[in-house]
Amino acid sequence: MENTPSPAPSDQPVPLRKADAVPAPHAPVAEAELRASDADRERIAELLRDAYAEGRLTVEEHSERIEAAYSAKTLGELAPLTRDLPAHQPLPGGAPRPAPAPAAAPLPPAREESASLVAVFGGATRKGRWRVGSHIRATAIFGGVDLDLTDAVFEAPEVLIEVSAMFGGVSIRVPENVTLIGSGVGVFGGFDVREQTAADPYAPVVRVKGSAIFGGCDAKPRRGKKLKEWARKQLGD
């Protein structure tokens, strides 16, 4: 019986089977579709606050853009909020704007403190970088309390400070960009709260109430001191 010759190998490439197909790589995500971080949203909010302070935005525009910034999910949603502001435009004459300053070194953690300050025939002071809750009690009896919130980290959108001063005094200082409201009573003494309303509708509110009997309470903003860290309004992220 004669052997049947084997067919000559074909020069044509053998097609890949479906299981052998190489998957196509994923298309890169466009920058505008990248998810925005809290730092991205806060950076845009800071630009909007500066623009409002310079008179470039109305109250309504500032409020709408701040809300949009904190609810933005992607970088593409943040970009239009500052597109018409000078921070994103060249200087007159075509000269480019200087590069932003490098980010500052991270601040140390804020310290925990008691919600009460008491000074009896002495003094009590609280200042520096500390965590402010929603309620503080300051009591001065034949003594003095010095409460400084200018470098503190606010953990609540509203802070109530209850003051009781009897033959003593309580001094309160807050940053210039928070809302300060007072409703105290002075009996043979003074209860002086220099009220102010912050431009940012989401800035913390500090309420001072209580009484000063043969004593005094003095609460006012400290010019040149701005609060950078605070609990902003939650927008249901």
Coordinates of C-alpha atoms in Angstrom, one line a residue:
M1 CA 0.0 0.0 0.0
E2 CA 1.4 3.4 -1.1
N3 CA 2.0 6.0 1.6
T4 CA 0.0 9.2 1.0
P5 CA 2.3 12.2 1.0
S6 CA 1.7 14.8 3.7
P7 CA 0.4 18.2 2.5
A8 CA 3.0 20.9 2.2
P9 CA 2.9 23.5 5.0
S10 CA 1.0 26.6 4.1
D11 CA 2.6 30.0 4.0
Q12 CA -0.6 31.7 5.2
P13 CA -0.8 32.6 9.0
V14 CA -3.0 30.5 11.1
P15 CA -5.9 32.6 12.4
L16 CA -6.1 33.0 16.1
R17 CA -9.0 31.4 17.9
K18 CA -11.4 33.5 19.9
A19 CA -9.9 32.2 23.1
D20 CA -6.4 33.2 22.0
A21 CA -7.3 36.9 21.1
V22 CA -5.2 39.5 23.0
P23 CA -7.5 41.9 24.9
A24 CA -7.3 45.5 23.9
P25 CA -5.8 47.8 26.5
H26 CA -8.1 50.2 28.4
A27 CA -8.3 53.7 27.0
P28 CA -6.7 56.3 29.3
V29 CA -9.1 58.3 31.4
A30 CA -9.3 62.0 30.4
E31 CA -8.1 64.4 33.0
A32 CA -11.6 66.0 33.2
E33 CA -13.0 62.7 34.2
L34 CA -10.6 62.1 37.1
R35 CA -12.2 62.0 40.5
A36 CA -11.7 65.2 42.5
S37 CA -10.1 65.0 46.0
D38 CA -11.0 67.0 49.1
A39 CA -7.8 69.0 48.6
D40 CA -8.9 69.8 45.0
R41 CA -12.3 71.1 46.2
E42 CA -10.8 73.1 49.0
R43 CA -8.3 74.7 46.6
I44 CA -11.1 75.9 44.3
A45 CA -13.1 77.1 47.3
E46 CA -10.2 79.2 48.5
L47 CA -9.9 80.8 45.1
L48 CA -13.6 81.6 45.2
R49 CA -13.3 83.2 48.6
D50 CA -10.5 85.4 47.4
A51 CA -12.4 86.4 44.3
Y52 CA -15.5 87.3 46.5
A53 CA -13.3 89.4 48.9
E54 CA -11.9 91.3 45.8
G55 CA -15.4 92.1 44.6
R56 CA -15.2 89.8 41.5
L57 CA -18.2 87.7 42.5
T58 CA -21.5 88.7 43.9
V59 CA -22.9 87.1 47.0
E60 CA -25.2 84.9 44.9
E61 CA -22.4 83.9 42.5
H62 CA -20.1 83.1 45.4
S63 CA -22.7 81.0 47.2
E64 CA -23.6 79.0 44.1
R65 CA -20.0 78.3 43.1
I66 CA -19.0 77.3 46.6
E67 CA -21.8 74.8 46.8
A68 CA -20.9 73.5 43.3
A69 CA -17.2 73.2 44.3
Y70 CA -18.0 71.1 47.4
S71 CA -20.4 68.9 45.6
A72 CA -18.1 68.3 42.5
K73 CA -17.2 64.7 41.8
T74 CA -14.6 65.2 39.0
L75 CA -11.9 67.7 38.0
G76 CA -14.0 68.6 35.0
E77 CA -16.8 69.9 37.2
L78 CA -14.4 72.1 39.1
A79 CA -12.7 73.7 36.1
P80 CA -15.5 76.0 35.0
L81 CA -15.9 77.5 38.5
T82 CA -12.7 79.5 38.3
R83 CA -12.3 79.7 34.5
D84 CA -13.3 83.4 34.4
L85 CA -11.1 84.5 37.4
P86 CA -7.7 86.2 37.1
A87 CA -5.9 83.3 38.7
H88 CA -6.4 81.3 35.5
Q89 CA -5.6 84.2 33.0
P90 CA -2.3 85.7 31.8
L91 CA -1.2 89.0 33.2
P92 CA -1.6 92.2 31.0
G93 CA 1.1 92.3 28.3
G94 CA 1.1 88.6 27.9
A95 CA 3.4 87.9 30.8
P96 CA 2.6 84.6 32.5
R97 CA 1.4 84.7 36.1
P98 CA 4.0 83.5 38.6
A99 CA 3.8 79.8 39.6
P100 CA 1.9 79.2 42.8
A101 CA 4.0 79.0 46.0
P102 CA 4.9 75.4 47.0
A103 CA 2.6 73.8 49.4
A104 CA 3.4 74.5 53.1
A105 CA 4.6 71.7 55.3
P106 CA 1.7 69.8 57.0
L107 CA 0.7 71.2 60.3
P108 CA 1.0 69.1 63.5
P109 CA -2.2 67.5 64.8
A110 CA -4.4 69.8 66.8
R111 CA -4.5 69.0 70.5
E112 CA -7.5 67.9 72.5
E113 CA -8.7 70.2 75.2
S114 CA -11.4 70.3 77.9
A115 CA -14.7 72.0 77.1
S116 CA -14.4 74.1 80.2
L117 CA -12.0 76.9 81.3
V118 CA -12.1 78.0 85.0
A119 CA -10.2 80.8 86.6
V120 CA -10.7 81.4 90.4
F121 CA -8.4 83.9 92.0
G122 CA -6.1 83.3 89.0
G123 CA -5.9 83.0 85.3
A124 CA -6.6 80.4 82.6
T125 CA -5.4 80.7 79.0
R126 CA -6.1 78.6 75.9
K127 CA -4.5 79.4 72.5
G128 CA -2.5 77.9 69.7
R129 CA -3.6 74.9 67.5
W130 CA -6.3 73.1 69.4
R131 CA -9.6 71.4 68.4
V132 CA -12.7 73.4 69.0
G133 CA -16.0 71.5 69.6
S134 CA -19.5 72.7 69.6
H135 CA -19.6 74.0 73.2
I136 CA -17.2 75.8 75.5
R137 CA -17.7 77.1 79.1
A138 CA -15.6 80.0 80.4
T139 CA -15.9 80.8 84.1
A140 CA -13.9 83.7 85.8
I141 CA -14.3 84.4 89.5
F142 CA -11.9 86.9 90.8
G143 CA -9.7 85.9 87.9
G144 CA -9.3 86.1 84.2
V145 CA -9.8 83.8 81.2
D146 CA -8.1 84.3 77.9
L147 CA -9.7 82.2 75.1
D148 CA -8.0 82.5 71.7
L149 CA -9.6 80.7 68.7
T150 CA -7.5 82.3 65.9
D151 CA -5.3 79.2 65.3
A152 CA -7.8 76.6 66.4
V153 CA -9.3 73.8 64.2
F154 CA -13.1 74.1 64.2
E155 CA -14.8 70.7 64.3
A156 CA -18.4 72.0 64.3
P157 CA -20.1 74.5 62.1
E158 CA -21.4 76.4 65.2
V159 CA -19.6 77.0 68.5
L160 CA -21.5 78.1 71.6
I161 CA -19.3 79.8 74.3
E162 CA -21.1 80.2 77.7
V163 CA -19.5 82.9 79.8
S164 CA -19.8 83.5 83.5
A165 CA -17.7 86.3 84.9
M166 CA -18.0 87.4 88.5
F167 CA -15.5 90.0 89.7
G168 CA -13.4 88.8 86.8
G169 CA -13.0 89.0 83.1
V170 CA -13.2 86.8 80.0
S171 CA -11.4 87.7 76.8
I172 CA -12.3 85.9 73.5
R173 CA -10.6 86.3 70.2
V174 CA -11.8 84.7 66.9
P175 CA -10.5 84.7 63.3
E176 CA -11.7 87.6 61.1
N177 CA -13.4 85.2 58.6
V178 CA -15.9 83.6 61.0
T179 CA -19.4 84.9 62.0
L180 CA -19.5 86.2 65.6
I181 CA -22.8 86.8 67.5
G182 CA -23.3 87.8 71.1
S183 CA -26.3 87.9 73.5
G184 CA -24.8 88.4 77.0
V185 CA -25.9 90.5 80.0
G186 CA -23.7 92.8 82.1
V187 CA -24.7 93.7 85.7
F188 CA -22.4 96.3 87.1
G189 CA -20.1 95.2 84.4
G190 CA -19.8 94.9 80.6
F191 CA -20.6 92.3 78.0
D192 CA -19.1 93.5 74.8
V193 CA -19.3 91.3 71.7
R194 CA -18.2 92.9 68.4
E195 CA -20.5 91.1 66.1
Q196 CA -19.7 90.3 62.4
T197 CA -21.0 88.2 59.6
A198 CA -18.5 86.2 57.5
A199 CA -18.6 86.5 53.7
D200 CA -18.5 82.8 53.3
P201 CA -22.0 81.4 54.1
Y202 CA -20.3 78.1 55.2
A203 CA -17.9 79.7 57.6
P204 CA -18.2 78.7 61.3
V205 CA -20.5 80.7 63.6
V206 CA -19.3 81.6 67.1
R207 CA -22.1 82.5 69.6
V208 CA -21.2 84.1 72.9
K209 CA -23.7 84.3 75.7
G210 CA -23.8 84.5 79.4
S211 CA -23.4 87.2 82.1
A212 CA -20.8 89.4 83.7
I213 CA -21.5 90.6 87.2
F214 CA -19.0 93.1 88.5
G215 CA -16.8 91.9 85.7
G216 CA -16.5 91.9 82.0
C217 CA -16.6 89.9 78.8
D218 CA -14.8 91.1 75.6
A219 CA -15.2 89.1 72.3
K220 CA -14.0 90.4 69.0
P221 CA -12.2 89.2 65.8
R222 CA -8.4 89.5 65.5
R223 CA -7.6 91.3 62.2
G224 CA -5.0 89.5 60.0
K225 CA -5.9 86.1 61.5
K226 CA -7.9 83.9 59.1
L227 CA -9.2 80.4 59.8
K228 CA -8.0 77.8 57.3
E229 CA -9.5 74.7 58.7
W230 CA -13.2 74.3 59.5
A231 CA -16.1 71.9 59.2
R232 CA -17.9 72.8 56.0
K233 CA -21.6 72.2 55.3
Q234 CA -22.2 68.6 54.3
L235 CA -23.8 68.4 50.9
G236 CA -24.8 64.7 50.8
D237 CA -21.7 63.4 49.0

